[in-house]
Short mmCIF file of C-alpha atoms and ligand atoms in Angstrom, two decimals:
data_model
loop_
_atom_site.label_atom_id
_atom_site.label_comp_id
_atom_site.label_asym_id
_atom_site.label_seq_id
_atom_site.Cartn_x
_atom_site.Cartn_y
_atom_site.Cartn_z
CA UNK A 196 -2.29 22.57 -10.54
CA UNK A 197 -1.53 19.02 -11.67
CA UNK A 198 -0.71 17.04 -7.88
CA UNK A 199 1.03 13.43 -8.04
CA UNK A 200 -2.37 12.46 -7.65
CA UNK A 201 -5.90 13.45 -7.07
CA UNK A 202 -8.92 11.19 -5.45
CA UNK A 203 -11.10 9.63 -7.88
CA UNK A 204 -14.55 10.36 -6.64
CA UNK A 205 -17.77 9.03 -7.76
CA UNK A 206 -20.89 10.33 -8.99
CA UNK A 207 -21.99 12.62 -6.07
CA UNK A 208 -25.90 10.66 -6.34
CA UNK A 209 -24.48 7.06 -6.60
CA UNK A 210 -22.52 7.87 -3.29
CA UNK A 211 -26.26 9.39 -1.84
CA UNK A 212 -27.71 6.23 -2.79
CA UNK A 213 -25.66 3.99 -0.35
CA UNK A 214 -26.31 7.27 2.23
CA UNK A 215 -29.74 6.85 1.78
CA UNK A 216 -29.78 3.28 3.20
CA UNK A 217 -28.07 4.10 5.94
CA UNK A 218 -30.13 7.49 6.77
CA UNK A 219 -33.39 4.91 6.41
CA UNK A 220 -32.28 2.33 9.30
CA UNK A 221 -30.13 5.47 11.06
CA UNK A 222 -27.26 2.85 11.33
CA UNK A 223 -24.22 4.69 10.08
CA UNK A 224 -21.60 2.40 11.84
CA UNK A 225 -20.90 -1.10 13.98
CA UNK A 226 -21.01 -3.25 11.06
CA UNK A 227 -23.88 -1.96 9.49
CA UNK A 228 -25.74 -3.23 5.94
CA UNK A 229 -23.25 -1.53 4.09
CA UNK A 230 -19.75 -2.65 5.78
CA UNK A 231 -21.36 -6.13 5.27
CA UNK A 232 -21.78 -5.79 1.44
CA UNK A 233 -18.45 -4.01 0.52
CA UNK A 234 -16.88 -7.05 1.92
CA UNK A 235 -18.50 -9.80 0.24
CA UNK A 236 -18.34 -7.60 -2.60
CA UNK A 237 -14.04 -7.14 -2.16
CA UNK A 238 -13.43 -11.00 -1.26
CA UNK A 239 -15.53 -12.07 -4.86
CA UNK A 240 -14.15 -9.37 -6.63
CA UNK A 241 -10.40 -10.14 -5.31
CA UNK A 242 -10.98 -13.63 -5.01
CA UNK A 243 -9.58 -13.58 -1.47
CA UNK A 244 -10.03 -15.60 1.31
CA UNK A 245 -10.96 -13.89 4.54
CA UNK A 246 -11.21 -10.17 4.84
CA UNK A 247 -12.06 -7.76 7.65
CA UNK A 248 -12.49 -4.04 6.34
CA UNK A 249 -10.99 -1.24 8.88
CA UNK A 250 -11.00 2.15 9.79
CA UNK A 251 -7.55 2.68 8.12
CA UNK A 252 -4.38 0.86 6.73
CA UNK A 253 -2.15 1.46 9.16
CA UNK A 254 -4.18 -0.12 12.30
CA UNK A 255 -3.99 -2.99 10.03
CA UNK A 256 -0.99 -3.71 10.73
CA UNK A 257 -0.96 -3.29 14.30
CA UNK A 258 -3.33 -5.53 14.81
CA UNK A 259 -1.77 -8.57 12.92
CA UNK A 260 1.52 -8.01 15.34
CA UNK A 261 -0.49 -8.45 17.65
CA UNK A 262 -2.89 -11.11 16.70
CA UNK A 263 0.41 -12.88 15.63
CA UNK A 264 1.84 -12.36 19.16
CA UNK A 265 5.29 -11.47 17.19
CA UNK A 266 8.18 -10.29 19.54
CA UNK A 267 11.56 -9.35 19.56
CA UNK A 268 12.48 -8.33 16.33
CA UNK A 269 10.73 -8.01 12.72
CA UNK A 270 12.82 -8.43 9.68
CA UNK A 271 11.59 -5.28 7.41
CA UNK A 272 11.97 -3.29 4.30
CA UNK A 273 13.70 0.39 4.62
CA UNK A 274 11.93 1.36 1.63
CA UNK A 275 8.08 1.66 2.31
CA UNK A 276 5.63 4.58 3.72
CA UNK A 277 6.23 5.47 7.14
CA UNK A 278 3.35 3.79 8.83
CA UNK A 279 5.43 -0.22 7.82
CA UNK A 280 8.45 1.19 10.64
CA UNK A 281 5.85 3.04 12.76
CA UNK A 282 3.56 0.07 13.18
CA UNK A 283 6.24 -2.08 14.49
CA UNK A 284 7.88 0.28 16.66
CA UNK A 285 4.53 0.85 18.35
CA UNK A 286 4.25 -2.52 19.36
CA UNK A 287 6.97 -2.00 20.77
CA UNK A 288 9.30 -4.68 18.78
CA UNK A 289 12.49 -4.20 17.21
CA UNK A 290 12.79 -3.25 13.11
CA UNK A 291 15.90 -4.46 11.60
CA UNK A 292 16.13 -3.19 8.45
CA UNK A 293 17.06 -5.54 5.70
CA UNK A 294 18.30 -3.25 1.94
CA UNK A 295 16.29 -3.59 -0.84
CA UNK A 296 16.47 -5.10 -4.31
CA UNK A 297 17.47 -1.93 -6.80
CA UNK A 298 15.49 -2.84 -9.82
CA UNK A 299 11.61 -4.49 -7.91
CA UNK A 300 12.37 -2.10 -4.58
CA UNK A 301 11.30 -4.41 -2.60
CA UNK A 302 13.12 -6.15 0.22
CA UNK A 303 16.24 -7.78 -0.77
CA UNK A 304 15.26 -11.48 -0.29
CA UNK A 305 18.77 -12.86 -0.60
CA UNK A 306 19.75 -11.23 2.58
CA UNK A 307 16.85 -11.79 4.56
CA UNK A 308 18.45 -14.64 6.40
CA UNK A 309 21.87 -12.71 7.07
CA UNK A 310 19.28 -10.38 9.40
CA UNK A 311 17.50 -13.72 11.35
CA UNK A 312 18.60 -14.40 14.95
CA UNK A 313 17.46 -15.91 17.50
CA UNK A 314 15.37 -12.85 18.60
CA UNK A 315 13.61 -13.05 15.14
CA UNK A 316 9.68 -13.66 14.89
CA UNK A 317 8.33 -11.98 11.90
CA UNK A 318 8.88 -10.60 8.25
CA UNK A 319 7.26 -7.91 7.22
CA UNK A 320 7.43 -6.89 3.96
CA UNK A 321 6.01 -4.11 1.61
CA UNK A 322 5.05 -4.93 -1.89
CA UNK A 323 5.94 -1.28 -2.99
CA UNK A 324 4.34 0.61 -5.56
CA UNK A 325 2.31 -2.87 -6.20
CA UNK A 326 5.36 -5.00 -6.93
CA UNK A 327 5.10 -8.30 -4.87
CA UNK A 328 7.98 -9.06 -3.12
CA UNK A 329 9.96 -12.46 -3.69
CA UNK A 330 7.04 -14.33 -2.37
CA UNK A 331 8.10 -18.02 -2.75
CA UNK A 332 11.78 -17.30 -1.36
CA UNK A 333 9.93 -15.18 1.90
CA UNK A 334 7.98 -18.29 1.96
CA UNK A 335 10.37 -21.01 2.20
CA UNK A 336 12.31 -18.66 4.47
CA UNK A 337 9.91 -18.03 6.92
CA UNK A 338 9.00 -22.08 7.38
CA UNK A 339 12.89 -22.57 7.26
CA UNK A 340 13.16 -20.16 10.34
CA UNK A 341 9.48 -20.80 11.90
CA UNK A 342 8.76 -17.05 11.16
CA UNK A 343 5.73 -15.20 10.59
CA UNK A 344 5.06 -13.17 7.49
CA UNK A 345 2.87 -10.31 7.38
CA UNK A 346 3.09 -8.05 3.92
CA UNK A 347 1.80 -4.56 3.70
CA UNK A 348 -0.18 -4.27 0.64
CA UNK A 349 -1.40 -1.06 0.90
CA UNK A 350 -0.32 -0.08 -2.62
CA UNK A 351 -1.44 -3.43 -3.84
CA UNK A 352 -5.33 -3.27 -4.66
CA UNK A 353 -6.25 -5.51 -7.38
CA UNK A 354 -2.95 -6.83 -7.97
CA UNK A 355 -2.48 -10.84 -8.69
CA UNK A 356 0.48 -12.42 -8.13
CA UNK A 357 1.00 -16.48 -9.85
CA UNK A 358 -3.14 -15.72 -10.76
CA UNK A 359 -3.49 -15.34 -6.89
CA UNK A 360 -4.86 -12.77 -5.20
CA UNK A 361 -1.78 -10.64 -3.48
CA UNK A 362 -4.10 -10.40 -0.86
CA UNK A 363 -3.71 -13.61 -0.20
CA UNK A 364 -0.46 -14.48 0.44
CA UNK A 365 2.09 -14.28 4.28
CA UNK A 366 0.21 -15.23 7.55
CA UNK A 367 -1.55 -11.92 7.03
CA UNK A 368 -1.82 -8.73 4.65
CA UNK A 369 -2.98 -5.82 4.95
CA UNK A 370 -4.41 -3.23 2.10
CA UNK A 371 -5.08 0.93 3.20
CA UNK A 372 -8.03 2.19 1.28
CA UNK A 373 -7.19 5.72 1.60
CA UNK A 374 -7.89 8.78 -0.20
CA UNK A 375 -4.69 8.97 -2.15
CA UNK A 376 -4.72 4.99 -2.78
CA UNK A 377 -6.10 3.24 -6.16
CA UNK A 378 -9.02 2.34 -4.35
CA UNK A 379 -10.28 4.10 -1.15
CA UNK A 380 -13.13 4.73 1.39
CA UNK A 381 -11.93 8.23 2.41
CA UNK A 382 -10.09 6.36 5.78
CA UNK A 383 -10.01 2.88 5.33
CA UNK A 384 -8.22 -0.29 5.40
CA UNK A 385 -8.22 -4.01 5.23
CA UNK A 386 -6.52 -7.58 6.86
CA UNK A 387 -6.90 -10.12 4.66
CA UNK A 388 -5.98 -14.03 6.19
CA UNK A 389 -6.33 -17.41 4.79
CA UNK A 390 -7.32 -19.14 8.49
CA UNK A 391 -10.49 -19.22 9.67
CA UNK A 392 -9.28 -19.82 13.41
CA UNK A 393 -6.78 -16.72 12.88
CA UNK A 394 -10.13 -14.69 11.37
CA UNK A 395 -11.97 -14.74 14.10
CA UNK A 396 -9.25 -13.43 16.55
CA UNK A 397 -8.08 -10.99 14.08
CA UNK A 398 -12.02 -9.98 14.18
CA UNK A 399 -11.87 -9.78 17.97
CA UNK A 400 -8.92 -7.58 18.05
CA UNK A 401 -10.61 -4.91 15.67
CA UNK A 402 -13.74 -4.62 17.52
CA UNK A 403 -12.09 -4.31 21.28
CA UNK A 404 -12.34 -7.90 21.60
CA UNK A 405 -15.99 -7.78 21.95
CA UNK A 406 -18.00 -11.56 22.08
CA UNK A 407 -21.54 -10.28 22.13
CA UNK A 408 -22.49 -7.36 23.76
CA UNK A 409 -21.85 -8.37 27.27
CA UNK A 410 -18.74 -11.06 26.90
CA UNK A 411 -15.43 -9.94 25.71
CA UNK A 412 -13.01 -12.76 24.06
CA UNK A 413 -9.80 -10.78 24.89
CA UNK A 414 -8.35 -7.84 24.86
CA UNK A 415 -8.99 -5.59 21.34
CA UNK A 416 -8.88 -2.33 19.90
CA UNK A 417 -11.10 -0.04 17.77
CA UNK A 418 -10.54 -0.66 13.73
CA UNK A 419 -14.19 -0.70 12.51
CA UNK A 420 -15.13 0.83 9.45
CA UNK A 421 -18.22 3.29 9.27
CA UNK A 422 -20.98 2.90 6.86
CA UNK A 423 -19.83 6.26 5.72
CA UNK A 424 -16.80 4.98 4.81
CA UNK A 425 -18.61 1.83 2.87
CA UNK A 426 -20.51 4.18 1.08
CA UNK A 427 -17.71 5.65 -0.41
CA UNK A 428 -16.08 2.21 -1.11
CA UNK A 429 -19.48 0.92 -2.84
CA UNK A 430 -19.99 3.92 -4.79
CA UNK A 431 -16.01 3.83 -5.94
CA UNK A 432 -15.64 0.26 -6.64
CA UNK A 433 -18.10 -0.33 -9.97
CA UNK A 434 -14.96 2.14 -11.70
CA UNK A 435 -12.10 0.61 -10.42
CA UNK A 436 -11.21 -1.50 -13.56
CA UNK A 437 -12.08 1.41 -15.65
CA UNK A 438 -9.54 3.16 -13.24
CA UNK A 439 -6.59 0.85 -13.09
CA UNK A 440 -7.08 0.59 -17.56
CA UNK A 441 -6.83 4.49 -17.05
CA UNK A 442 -3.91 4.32 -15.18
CA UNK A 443 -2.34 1.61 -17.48
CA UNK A 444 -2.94 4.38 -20.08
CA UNK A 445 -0.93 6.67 -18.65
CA UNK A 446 1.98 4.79 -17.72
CA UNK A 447 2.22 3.67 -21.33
CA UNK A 448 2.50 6.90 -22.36
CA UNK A 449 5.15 7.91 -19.67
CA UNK A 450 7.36 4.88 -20.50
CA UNK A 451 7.19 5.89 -24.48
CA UNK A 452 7.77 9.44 -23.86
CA UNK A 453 10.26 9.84 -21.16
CA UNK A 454 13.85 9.19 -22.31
CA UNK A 455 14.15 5.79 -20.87
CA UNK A 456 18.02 5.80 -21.11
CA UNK A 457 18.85 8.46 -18.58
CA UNK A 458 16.16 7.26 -16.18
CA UNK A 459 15.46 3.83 -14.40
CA UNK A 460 11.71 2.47 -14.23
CA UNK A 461 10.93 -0.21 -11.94
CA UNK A 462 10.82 -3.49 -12.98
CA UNK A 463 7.52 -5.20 -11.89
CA UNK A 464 7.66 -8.64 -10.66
CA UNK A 465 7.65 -11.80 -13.28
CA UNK A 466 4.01 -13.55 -13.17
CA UNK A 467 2.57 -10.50 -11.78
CA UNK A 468 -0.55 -8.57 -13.09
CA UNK A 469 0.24 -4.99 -11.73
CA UNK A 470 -2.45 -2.48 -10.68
CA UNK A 471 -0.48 0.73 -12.08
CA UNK A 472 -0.62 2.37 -8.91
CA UNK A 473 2.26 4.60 -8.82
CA UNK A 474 4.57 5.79 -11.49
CA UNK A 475 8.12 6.36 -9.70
CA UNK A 476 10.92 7.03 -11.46
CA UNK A 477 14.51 6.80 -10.58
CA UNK A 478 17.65 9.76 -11.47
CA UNK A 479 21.17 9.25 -11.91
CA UNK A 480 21.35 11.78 -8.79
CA UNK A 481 19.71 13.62 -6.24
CA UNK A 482 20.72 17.12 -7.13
CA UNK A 483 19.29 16.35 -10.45
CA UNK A 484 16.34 15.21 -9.34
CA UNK A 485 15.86 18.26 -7.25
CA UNK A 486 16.34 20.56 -10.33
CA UNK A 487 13.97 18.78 -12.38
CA UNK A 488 11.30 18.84 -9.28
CA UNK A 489 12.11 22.77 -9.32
CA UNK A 490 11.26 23.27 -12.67
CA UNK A 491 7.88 21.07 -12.58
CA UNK A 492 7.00 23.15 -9.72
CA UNK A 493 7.53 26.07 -11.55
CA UNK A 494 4.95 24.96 -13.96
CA UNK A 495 2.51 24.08 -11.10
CA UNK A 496 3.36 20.05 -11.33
CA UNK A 497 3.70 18.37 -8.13
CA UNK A 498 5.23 15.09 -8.01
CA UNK A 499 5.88 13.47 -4.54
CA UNK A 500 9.37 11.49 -3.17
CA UNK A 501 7.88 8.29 -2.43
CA UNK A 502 9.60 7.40 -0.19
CA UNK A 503 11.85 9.93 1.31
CA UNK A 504 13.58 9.39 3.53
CA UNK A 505 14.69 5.69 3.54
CA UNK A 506 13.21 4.73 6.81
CA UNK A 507 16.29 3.27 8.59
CA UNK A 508 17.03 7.22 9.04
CA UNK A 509 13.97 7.83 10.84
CA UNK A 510 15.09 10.03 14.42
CA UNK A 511 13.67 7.55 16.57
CA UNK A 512 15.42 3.96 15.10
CA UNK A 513 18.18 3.55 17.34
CA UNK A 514 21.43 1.66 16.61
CA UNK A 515 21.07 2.95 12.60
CA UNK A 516 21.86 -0.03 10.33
CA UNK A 517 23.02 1.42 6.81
CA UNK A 518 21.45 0.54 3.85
CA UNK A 519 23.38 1.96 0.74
CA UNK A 520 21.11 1.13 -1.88
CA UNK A 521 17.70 2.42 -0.31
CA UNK A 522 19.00 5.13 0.58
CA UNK A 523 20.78 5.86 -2.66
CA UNK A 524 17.21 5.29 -4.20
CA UNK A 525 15.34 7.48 -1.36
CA UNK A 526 17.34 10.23 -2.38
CA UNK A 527 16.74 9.78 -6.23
CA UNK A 528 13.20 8.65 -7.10
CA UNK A 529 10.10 10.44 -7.64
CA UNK A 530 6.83 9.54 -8.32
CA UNK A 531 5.26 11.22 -11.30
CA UNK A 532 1.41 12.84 -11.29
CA UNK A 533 -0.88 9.70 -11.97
CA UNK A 534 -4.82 9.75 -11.99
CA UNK A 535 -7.81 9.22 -13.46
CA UNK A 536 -8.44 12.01 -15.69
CA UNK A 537 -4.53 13.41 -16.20
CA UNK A 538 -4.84 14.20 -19.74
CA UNK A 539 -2.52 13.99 -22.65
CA UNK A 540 -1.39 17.88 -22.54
CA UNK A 541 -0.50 17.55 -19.30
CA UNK A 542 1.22 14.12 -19.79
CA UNK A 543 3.24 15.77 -22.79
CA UNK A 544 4.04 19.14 -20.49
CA UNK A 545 5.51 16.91 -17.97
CA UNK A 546 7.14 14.77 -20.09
CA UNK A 547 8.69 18.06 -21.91
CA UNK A 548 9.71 19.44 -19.01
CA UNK A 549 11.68 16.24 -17.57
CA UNK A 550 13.30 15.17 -21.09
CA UNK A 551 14.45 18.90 -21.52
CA UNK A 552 16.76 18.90 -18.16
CA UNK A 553 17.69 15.24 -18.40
CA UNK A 554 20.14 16.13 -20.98
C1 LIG B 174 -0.77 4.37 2.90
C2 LIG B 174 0.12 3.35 3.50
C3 LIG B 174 -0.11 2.78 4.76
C4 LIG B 174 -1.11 3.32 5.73
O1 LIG B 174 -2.36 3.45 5.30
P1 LIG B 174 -3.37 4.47 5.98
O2 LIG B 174 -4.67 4.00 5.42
O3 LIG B 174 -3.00 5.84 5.53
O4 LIG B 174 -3.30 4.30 7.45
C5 LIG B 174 0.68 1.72 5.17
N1 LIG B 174 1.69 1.27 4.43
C6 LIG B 174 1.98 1.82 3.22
C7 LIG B 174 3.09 1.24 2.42
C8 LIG B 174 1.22 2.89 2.73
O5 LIG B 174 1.55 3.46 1.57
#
């Protein structure tokens, strides 16, 4: 079976080395040796400024609403994984959707501020697939309005954006470091900020608010990461260059074999360097799109529609907002098998199959 993607996991005794430490001091979570070093490790690697690793990507999120004390309504993307729409409607704030841009997917910064009212606190943005988002025009935006701007960069591991860490732009980001991401911990997740004061309550707020074992800052809720989970990330993180260079591979050989003029590839983001973390590509249509997923499936090949449905459909957004051209995309992209040892008969079988019903 060749899946859209398959976990890259380590040597099984460099992952029962880090186990091994925490088996010695019997400390396998609460911010434990090993939490401690896969941080450090992350912020010199990324070059970031502060970082707080989590339990998943998703909480993430949460937790920077929160910590930002957003209300009323977020200004969002449509076109993202579920957990961007989910997040916000569990703090019980308001998503209105803003479309997307049809050749970066991201959200469509030029009508951002058609979507601002009064009731508006926060942008949050995706950079899909790895693509930033129109950073500087968010930017200016957000001081314009006096918004806040959190991006989800849980696709965007490694990525630099103007030689900057993504990581380290908007009032907060957050990364998911889960199984099926470029880099993972099993479960896990990050918030990355650039504030020391807005560190330490984002630190608060992961850990149930806890100052000390008897004193509690505030209120908080449980994000930690286990040692487990470090483990994985320390044993995983020596390949990831050797991974992304993989991955780089591959899409090379996608992009020269697939016939580019009867299929749209996204355009990545000038003065970015991209992680290769996905591979979507976009259809003229959606019925062909579901004939050409047939026939890979036939074939055991099974590529995934990131991101189906456009979330602006999901059952519980009330008062639907349409957005024609993520959901026009929704319907037609798909994102191609991608991983760390997909080899060139495969890559050719695929590419076979899809150039052979294209026409
Ligand atoms: C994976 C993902 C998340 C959530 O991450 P988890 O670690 O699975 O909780 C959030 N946003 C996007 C865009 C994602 O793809």
């Amino acid at each position: 079976m060749i899946p859209v993607t398959k976990t890259f996991l380590p040597p099984l005794e460099e992952y029962n080395k880090y186990l091994q430490i925490a088996w010695d001091r019997a400390w396998i979570t609460n911010r434990g040796e090993l939490v401690k070093k896969l941080e450090t490790l992350l912020q010199n690697k990324l070059h970031t400024n502060y970082i707080i690793i989590t339990n998943n990507g998703t909480i993430p999120i949460q937790i920077a609403l929160k910590t930002l004390s957003i209300k009323g309504e977020v200004v969002t993307t449509p076109f993202s994984y579920v957990a961007t729409t989910s997040s916000i409607v569990w703090e019980n704030l308001k998503p209105v959707f803003v479309d997307i841009d049809p050749s970066h997917l991201t959200i469509d910064e030029t009508l951002i501020e058609n979507a601002i009212t009064e009731k508006t606190t926060a942008i949050l943005a995706t950079h899909v697939f790895g693509n930033p988002c129109n950073i500087p025009i968010i930017n200016s935006i957000a001081k314009k309005y006096s918004l806040k701007v959190i991006y989800d960069a849980a696709h965007a591991f490694g990525v630099t954006f103007n030689n900057k860490s993504i990581f380290n732009y908007g009032d907060v980001s957050t990364c998911s470091f889960h199984a099926t991401k470029l880099f993972h911990t099993g479960e896990g997740g990050a918030l990355f900020c650039s504030n020391k004061k807005l560190y330490d309550k984002l630190f608060y707020h992961h850990n149930f608010g806890h100052d000390g074992p008897e004193k509690f800052h505030g209120l908080g809720i449980n994000a930690k990461i286990s040692e487990l989970q470090a483990a994985m990330g320390l044993a995983v993180l020596p390949y990831i260059d050797d991974i992304i260079a993989k991955r780089k591979e591959i899409i090379d050989f996608y992009t020269q074999n697939l016939h580019k003029k009867d299929l749209q590839f996204i355009k990545i983001r000038k003065d970015t360097n991209w992680n290769y973390a996905y591979f979507p590509v976009i259809f003229s249509n959606e019925s062909l799109l579901l004939h050409i997923v047939q026939k890979l499936n036939e074939k055991n090949i099974f590529p995934r529609r990131y991101f189906f449905p456009s979330l602006n459909n999901l059952p519980y957004i009330k008062n639907k907002q349409k957005m024609p051209i993520s959901e026009s995309i929704s319907k037609r992209v798909l994102c191609l098998p991608l991983y760390n040892d997909l080899n060139t008969k495969d890559l050719t079988l695929i590419c076979n199959i899809i150039n052979d019903n294209l026409t």
